[in-house]
Tab-separated table of C-alpha atoms and ligand atoms in Angstrom:
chain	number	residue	atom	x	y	z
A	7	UNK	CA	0.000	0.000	0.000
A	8	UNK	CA	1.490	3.111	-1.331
A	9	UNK	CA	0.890	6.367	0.346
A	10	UNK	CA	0.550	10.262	-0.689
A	11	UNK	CA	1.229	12.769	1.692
A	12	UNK	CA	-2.107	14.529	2.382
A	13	UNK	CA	-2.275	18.096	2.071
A	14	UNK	CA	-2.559	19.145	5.082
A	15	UNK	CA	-0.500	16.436	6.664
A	16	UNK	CA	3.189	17.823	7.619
A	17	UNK	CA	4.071	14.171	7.724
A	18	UNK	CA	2.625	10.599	8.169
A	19	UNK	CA	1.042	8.952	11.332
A	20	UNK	CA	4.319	8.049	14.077
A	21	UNK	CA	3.338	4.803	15.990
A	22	UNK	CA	5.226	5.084	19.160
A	23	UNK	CA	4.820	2.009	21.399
A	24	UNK	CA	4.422	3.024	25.115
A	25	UNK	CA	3.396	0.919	27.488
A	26	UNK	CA	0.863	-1.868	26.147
A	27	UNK	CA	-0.428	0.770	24.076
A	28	UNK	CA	0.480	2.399	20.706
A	29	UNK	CA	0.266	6.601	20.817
A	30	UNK	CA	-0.122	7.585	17.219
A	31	UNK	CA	1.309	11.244	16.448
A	32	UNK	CA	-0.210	13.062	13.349
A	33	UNK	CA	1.326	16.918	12.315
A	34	UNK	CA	-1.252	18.632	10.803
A	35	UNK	CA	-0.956	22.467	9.472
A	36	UNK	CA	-4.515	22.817	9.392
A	37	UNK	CA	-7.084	23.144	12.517
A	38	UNK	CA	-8.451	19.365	11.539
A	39	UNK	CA	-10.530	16.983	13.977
A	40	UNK	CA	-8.839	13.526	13.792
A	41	UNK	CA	-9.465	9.632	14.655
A	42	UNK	CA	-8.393	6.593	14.080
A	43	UNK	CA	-10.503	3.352	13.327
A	44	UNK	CA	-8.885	0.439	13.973
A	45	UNK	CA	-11.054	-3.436	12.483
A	46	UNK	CA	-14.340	-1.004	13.006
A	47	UNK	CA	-13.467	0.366	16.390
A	48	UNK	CA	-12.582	4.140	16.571
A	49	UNK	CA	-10.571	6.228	18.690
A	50	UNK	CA	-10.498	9.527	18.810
A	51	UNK	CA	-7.805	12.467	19.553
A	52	UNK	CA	-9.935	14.227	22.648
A	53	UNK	CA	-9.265	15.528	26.014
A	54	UNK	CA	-11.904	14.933	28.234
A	55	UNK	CA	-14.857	14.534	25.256
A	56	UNK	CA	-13.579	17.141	23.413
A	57	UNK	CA	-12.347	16.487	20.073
A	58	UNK	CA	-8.920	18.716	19.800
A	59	UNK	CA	-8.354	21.467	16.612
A	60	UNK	CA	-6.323	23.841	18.822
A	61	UNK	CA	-3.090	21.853	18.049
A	62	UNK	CA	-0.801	21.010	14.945
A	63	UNK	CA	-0.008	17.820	16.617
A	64	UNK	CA	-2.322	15.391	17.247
A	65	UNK	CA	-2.428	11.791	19.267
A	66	UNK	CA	-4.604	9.036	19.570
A	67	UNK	CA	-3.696	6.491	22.033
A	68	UNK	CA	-4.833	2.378	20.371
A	69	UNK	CA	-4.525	-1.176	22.007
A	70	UNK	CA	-1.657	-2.268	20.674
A	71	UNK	CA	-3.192	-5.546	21.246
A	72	UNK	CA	-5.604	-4.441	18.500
A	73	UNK	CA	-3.775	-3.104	16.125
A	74	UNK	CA	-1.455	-5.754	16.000
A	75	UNK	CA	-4.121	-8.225	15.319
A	76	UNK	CA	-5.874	-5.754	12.405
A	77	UNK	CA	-2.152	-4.870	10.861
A	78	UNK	CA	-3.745	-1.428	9.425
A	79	UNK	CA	-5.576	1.584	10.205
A	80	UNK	CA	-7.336	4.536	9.007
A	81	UNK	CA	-6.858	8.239	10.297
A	82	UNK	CA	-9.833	9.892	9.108
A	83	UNK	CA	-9.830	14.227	9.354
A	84	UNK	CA	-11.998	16.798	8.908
A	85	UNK	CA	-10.567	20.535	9.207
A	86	UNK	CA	-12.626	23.022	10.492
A	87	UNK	CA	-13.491	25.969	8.510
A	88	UNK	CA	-15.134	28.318	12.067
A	89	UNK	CA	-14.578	26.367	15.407
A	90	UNK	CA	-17.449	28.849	16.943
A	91	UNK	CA	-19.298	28.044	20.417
A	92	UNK	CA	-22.592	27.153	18.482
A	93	UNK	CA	-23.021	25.592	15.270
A	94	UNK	CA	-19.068	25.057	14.591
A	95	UNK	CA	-18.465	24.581	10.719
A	96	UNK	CA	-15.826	22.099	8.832
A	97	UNK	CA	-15.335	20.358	5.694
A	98	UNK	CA	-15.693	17.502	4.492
A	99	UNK	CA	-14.245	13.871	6.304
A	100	UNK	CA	-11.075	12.727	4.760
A	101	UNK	CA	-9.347	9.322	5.301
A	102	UNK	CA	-6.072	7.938	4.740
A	103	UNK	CA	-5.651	4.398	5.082
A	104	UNK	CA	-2.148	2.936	6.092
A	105	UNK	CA	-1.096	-0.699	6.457
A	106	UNK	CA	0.979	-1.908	9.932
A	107	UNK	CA	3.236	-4.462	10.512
A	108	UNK	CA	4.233	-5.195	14.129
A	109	UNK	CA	7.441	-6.340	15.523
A	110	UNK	CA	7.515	-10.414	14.912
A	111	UNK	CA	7.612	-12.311	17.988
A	112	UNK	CA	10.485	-14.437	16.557
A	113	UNK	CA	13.448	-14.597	14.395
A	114	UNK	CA	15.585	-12.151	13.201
A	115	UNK	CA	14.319	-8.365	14.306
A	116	UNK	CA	16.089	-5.141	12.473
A	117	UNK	CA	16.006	-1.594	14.305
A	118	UNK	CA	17.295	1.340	13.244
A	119	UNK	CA	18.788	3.914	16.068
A	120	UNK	CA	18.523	7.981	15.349
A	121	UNK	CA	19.611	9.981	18.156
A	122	UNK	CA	21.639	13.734	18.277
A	123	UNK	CA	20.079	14.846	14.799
A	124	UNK	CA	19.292	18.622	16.463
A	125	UNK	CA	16.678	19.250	13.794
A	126	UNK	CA	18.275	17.658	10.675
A	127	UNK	CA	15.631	15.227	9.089
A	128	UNK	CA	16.926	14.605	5.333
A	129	UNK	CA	20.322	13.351	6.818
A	130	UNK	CA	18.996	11.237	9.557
A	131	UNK	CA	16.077	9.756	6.969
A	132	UNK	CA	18.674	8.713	4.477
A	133	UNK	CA	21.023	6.844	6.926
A	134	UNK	CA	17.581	5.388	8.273
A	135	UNK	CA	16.271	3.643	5.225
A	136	UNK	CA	19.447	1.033	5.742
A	137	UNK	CA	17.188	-1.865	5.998
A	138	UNK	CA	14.547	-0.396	3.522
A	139	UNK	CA	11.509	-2.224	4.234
A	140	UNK	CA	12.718	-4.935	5.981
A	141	UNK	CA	12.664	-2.382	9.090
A	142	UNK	CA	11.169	-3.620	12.050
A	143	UNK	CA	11.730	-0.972	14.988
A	144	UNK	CA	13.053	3.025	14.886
A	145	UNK	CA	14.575	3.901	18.564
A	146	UNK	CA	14.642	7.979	18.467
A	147	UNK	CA	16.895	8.487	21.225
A	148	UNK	CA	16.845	12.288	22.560
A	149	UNK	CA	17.944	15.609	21.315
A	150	UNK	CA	16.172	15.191	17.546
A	151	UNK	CA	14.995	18.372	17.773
A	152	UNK	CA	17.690	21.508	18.647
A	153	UNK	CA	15.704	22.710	21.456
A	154	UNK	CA	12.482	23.487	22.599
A	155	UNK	CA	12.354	27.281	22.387
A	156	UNK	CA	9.617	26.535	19.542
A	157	UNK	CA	7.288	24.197	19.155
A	158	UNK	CA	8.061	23.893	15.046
A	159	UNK	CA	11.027	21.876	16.916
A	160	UNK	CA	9.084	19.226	17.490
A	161	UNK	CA	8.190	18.252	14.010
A	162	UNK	CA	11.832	17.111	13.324
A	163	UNK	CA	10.556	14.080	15.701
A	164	UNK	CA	7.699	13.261	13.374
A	165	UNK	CA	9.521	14.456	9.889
A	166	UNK	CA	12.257	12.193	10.532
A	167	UNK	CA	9.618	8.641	11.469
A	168	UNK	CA	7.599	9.644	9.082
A	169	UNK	CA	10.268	9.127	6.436
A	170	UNK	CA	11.679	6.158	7.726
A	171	UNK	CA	8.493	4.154	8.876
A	172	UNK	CA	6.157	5.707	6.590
A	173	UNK	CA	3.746	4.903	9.617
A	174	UNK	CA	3.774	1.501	8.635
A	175	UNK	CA	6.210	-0.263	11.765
A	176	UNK	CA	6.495	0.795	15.688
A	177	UNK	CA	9.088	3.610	16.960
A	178	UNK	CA	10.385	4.431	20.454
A	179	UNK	CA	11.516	7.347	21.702
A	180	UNK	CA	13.470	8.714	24.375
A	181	UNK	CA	13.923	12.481	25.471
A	182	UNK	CA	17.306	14.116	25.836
A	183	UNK	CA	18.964	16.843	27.325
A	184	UNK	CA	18.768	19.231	24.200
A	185	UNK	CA	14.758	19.068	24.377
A	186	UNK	CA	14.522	20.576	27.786
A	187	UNK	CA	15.936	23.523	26.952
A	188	UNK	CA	13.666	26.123	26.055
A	189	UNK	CA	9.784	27.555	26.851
A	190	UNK	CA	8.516	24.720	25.344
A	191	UNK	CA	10.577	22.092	26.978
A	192	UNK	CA	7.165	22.192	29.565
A	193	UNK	CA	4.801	21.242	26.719
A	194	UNK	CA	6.541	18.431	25.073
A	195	UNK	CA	4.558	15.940	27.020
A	196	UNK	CA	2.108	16.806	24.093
A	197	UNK	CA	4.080	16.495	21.547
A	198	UNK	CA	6.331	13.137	22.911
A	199	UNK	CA	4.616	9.623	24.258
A	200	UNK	CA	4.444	9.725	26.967
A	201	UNK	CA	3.046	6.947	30.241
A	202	UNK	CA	1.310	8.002	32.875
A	203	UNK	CA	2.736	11.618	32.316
A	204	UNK	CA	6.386	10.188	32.891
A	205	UNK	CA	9.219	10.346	29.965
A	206	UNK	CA	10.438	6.934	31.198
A	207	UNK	CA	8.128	3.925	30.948
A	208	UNK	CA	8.709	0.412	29.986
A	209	UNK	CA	7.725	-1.074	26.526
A	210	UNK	CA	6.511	-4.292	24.769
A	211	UNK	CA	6.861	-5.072	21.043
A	212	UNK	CA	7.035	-8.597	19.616
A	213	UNK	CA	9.647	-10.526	21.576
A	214	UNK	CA	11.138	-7.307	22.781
A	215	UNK	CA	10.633	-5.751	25.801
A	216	UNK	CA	12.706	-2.001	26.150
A	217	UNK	CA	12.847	0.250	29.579
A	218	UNK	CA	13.087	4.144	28.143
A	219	UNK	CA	15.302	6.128	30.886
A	220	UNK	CA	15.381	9.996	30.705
A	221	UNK	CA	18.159	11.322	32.543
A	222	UNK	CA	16.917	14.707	32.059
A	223	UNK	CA	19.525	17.668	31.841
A	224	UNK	CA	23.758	17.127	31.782
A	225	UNK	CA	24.819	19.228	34.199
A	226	UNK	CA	23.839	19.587	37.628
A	227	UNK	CA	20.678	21.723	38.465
A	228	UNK	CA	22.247	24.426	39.625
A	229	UNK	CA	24.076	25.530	36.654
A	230	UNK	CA	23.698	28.716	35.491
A	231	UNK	CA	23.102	27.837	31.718
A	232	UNK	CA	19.486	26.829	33.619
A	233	UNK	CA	18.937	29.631	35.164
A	234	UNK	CA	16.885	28.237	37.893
A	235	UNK	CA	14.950	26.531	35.777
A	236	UNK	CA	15.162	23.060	36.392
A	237	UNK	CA	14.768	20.016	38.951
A	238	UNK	CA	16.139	16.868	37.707
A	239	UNK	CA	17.779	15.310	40.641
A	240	UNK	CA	14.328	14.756	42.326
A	241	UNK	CA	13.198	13.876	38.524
A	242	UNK	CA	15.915	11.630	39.007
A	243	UNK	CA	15.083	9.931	42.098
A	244	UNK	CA	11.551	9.433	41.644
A	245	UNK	CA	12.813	7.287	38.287
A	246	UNK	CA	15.025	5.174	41.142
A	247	UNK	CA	11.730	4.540	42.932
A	248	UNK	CA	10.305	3.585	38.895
A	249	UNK	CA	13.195	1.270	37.895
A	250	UNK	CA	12.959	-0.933	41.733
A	251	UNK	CA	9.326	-0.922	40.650
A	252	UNK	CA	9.898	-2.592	37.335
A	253	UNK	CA	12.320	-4.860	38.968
A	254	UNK	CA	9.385	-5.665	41.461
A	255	UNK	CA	7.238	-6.548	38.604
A	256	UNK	CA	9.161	-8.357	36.681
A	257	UNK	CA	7.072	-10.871	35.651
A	258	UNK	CA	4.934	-9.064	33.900
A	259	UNK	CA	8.149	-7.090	32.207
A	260	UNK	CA	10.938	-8.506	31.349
A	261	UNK	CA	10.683	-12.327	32.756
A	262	UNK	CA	7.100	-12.180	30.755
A	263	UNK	CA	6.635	-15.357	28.264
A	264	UNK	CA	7.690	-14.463	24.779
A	265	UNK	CA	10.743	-11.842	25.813
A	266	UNK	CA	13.875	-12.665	23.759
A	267	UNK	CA	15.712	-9.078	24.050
A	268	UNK	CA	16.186	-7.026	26.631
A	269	UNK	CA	16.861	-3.456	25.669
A	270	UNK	CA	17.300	0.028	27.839
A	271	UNK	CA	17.362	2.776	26.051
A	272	UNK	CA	18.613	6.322	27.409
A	273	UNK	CA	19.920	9.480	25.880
A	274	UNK	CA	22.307	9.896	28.334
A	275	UNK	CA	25.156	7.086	29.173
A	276	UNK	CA	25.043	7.072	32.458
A	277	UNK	CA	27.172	4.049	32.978
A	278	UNK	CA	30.361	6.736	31.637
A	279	UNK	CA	31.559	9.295	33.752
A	280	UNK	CA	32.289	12.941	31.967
A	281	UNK	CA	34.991	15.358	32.783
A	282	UNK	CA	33.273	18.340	35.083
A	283	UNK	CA	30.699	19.781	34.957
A	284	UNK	CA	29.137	16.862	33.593
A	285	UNK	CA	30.194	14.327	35.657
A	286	UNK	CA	26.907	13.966	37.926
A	287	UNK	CA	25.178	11.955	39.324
A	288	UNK	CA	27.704	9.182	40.187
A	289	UNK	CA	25.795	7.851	42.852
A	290	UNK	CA	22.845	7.580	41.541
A	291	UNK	CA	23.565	6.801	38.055
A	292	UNK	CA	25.687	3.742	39.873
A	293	UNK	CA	22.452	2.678	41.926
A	294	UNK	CA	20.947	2.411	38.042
A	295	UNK	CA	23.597	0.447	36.639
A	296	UNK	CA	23.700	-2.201	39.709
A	297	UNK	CA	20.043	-2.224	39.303
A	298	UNK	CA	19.752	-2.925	35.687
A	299	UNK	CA	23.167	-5.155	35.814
A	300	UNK	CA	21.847	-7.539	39.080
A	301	UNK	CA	18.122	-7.458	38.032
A	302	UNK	CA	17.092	-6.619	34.463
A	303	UNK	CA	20.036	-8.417	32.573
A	304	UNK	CA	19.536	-5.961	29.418
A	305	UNK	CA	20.884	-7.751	26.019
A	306	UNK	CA	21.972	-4.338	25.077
A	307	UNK	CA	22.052	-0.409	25.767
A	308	UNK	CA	21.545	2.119	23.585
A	309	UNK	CA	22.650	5.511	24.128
A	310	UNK	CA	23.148	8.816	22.128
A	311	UNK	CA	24.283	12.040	23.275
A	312	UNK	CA	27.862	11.889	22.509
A	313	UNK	CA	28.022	12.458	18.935
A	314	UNK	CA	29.861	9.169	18.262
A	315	UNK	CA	29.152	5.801	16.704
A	316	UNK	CA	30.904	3.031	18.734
A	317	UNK	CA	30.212	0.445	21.021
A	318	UNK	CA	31.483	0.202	24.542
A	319	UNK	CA	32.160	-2.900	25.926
A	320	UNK	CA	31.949	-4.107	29.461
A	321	UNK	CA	34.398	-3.036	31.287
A	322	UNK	CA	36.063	-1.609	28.484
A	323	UNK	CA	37.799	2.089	28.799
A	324	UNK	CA	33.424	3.535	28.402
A	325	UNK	CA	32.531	1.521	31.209
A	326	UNK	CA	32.728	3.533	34.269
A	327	UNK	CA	29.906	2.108	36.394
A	328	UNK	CA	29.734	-1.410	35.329
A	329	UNK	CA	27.515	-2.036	32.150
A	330	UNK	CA	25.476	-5.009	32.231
A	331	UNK	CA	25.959	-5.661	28.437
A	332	UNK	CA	27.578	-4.069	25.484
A	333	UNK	CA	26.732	-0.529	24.757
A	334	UNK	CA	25.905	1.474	21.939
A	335	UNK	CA	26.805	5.181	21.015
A	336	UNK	CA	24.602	5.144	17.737
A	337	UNK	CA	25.210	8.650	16.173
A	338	UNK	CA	27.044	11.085	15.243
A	339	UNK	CA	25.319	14.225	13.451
A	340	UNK	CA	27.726	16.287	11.375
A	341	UNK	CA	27.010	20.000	10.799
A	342	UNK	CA	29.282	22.108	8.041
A	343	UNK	CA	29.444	25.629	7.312
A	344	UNK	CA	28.836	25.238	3.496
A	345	UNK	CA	25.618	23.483	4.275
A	346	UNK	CA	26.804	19.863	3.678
A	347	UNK	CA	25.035	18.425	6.756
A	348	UNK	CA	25.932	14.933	7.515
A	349	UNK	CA	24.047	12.370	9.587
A	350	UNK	CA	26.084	8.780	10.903
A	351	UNK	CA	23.507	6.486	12.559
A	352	UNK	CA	23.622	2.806	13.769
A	353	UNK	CA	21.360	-0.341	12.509
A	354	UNK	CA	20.912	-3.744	14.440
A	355	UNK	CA	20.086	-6.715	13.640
A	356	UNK	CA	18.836	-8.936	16.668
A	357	UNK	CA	19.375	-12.640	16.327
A	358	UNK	CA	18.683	-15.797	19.120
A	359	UNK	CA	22.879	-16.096	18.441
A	360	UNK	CA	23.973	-12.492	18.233
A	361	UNK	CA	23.681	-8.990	17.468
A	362	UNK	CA	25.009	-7.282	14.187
A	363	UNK	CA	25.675	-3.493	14.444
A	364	UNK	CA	26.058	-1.527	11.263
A	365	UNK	CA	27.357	2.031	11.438
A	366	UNK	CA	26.619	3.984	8.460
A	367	UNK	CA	25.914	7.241	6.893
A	368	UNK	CA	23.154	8.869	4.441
A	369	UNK	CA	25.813	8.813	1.723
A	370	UNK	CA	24.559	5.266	1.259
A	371	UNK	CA	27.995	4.001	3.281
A	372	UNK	CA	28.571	1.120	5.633
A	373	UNK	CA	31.328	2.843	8.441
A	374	UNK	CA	31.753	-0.366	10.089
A	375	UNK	CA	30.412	-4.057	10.765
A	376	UNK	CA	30.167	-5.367	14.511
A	377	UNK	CA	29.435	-8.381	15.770
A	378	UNK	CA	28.255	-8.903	19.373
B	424	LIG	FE1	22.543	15.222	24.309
């Protein structure tokens, strides 16, 4: 099923899985009323009964349970012409059908990791496509927008699925230091998935099961490049009290039936120590790494936030804090004068046996082949 770009659509439907639900993120640049029905069922982008047009992003939140099973859905539109107390007017209903393919429960699973791309979107979409449509996963791992002084930002996040998933296959995401920054850093929460109003949740997709950590800011709280602004080492500890509670349950998480790959995924690598002043958090970041290497066994971390494609190996010179698995650093944005932008990004390829990395670039180029 081939798909046009409608219109008024800035870019196609984002299916992030959060939770054991899918959030579906739709740009718009029109005041439009939208839902989603999924095998005859709809759902609709409302808060509290109200169907939303006062946004240029929308979200419906689906089963995954039932989308999986239907393996398409239809976002159906309407833009308003006079949203007016009484007797509102809009056009006509529109719908745009788009097929779905979940992660499979078994056998080989590809992902492809974007992190660091601080607003490119042509770049990180052309290293992206490595797999083509053999794609199963995107992990967008922090900092894809520059900041969030405005909230056009926040369409790199969509921009950038939208042209590798074509809103046909899951993404995650993760939020980073960069998108904190800014008067809109406040109202990402409506622009990002988000579970239970927290940035770090635990997800399920095929035989996968992830743990999204946010780490929040880079330096500590009292810097004055925040101005006062920020409060991340109680942010910080409540996601301590989040992380002993997804050990607690770990039946239902990571031991459930079915898991074959453990993943955590952070923007931050907290398991490497910085020079000053961004060397926080030891403590803390050390309780996390005991935690996740004594309890949730990961398979494999990814990370972005240094600018670098490499992977750090336990106990190798990375490993500050005692990794449970490798690591990944899975991109490396490159910014020129001239306006040759660059973008270097990282594919996987889980196997029962192993994991193959791929570092390449959106020249088309293959930077290096890792097995793990
Ligand atoms: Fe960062």
């Amino acid at each position: 099923m081939e798909n046009k770009l409608p219109e008024c659509m800035v870019a196609f439907p984002t299916v992030f899985a959060v939770g054991e639900n899918y959030n579906i993120f739709i740009p718009f640049s029109a005041e439009v009323l939208v839902k989603i029905r999924v095998a005859g069922k709809m759902y609709y982008d409302d808060c509290c009964g109200i169907l939303r047009s006062n946004t240029n992003m929308h979200k419906v939140e689906v089963p995954m349970s039932a989308l999986n099973e239907a393996r398409s859905y239809t976002v159906i539109y309407r833009e308003m012409i006079d949203r007016k107390p009484y007797f509102p007017t809009s056009k006509d209903e529109k719908e745009i059908t788009f097929e779905f393919n979940p992660v499979p429960d078994s056998g080989k699973i590809n992902i492809y990791h974007v992190s660091d791309a601080h607003n490119l979107v042509e770049e990180p979409v052309n290293a992206g496509r490595f797999f083509g449509s053999d794609l199963h996963l995107l992990v967008l791992n922090g900092d894809i927008p520059n900041h969030s002084g405005d909230v056009k930002n926040f369409n790199a996040i969509c921009e950038i699925a939208s042209g590798i998933t074509e809103g046909r296959i899951p993404a995650v995401f993760a939020r980073g230091n960069h998108d904190t920054r800014g008067i809109h850093a406040e109202d990402m929460p409506a622009y990002i998935p988000i579970h239970n109003g927290k940035t770090y949740y635990t997800f399920r997709v095929g035989c996968i099961w992830g743990i999204i950590l946010d780490c929040g800011e880079d330096k500590p709280d009292t810097n004055a490049e925040y101005g006062g602004t920020i409060c991340f080492h109680e942010f910080r500890l409540r996601e301590t009290d989040f992380i002993n509670q997804v050990i607690e349950n770990a039946e239902k998480e990571y031991l459930a039936e079915g898991v074959k790959h453990r993943l955590v995924v952070c923007h931050m690598p907290f398991t490497y120590i910085q020079s000053p002043p961004f060397d926080i958090e030891q403590e803390l970041y050390g309780e996390w790494s005991r935690l996740i290497r004594e309890e949730i066994k990961p398979s494999l971390m990814l990370y972005g936030h240094m600018h670098i494609c490499r992977v750090s190996a336990v106990g190798g010179e990375m490993d500050h804090q005692g990794q449970a698995c490798p690591a990944i650093f899975g991109s490396r944005p490159i910014f020129s004068k001239d306006g040759k932008n660059g973008f270097e990004g990282c594919a996987l390829t889980l196997d029962d046996e192993k994991t193959t990395v791929w570092f390449n670039n959106d020249k088309g180029e293959i930077l290096n082949k890792i097995e793990l």
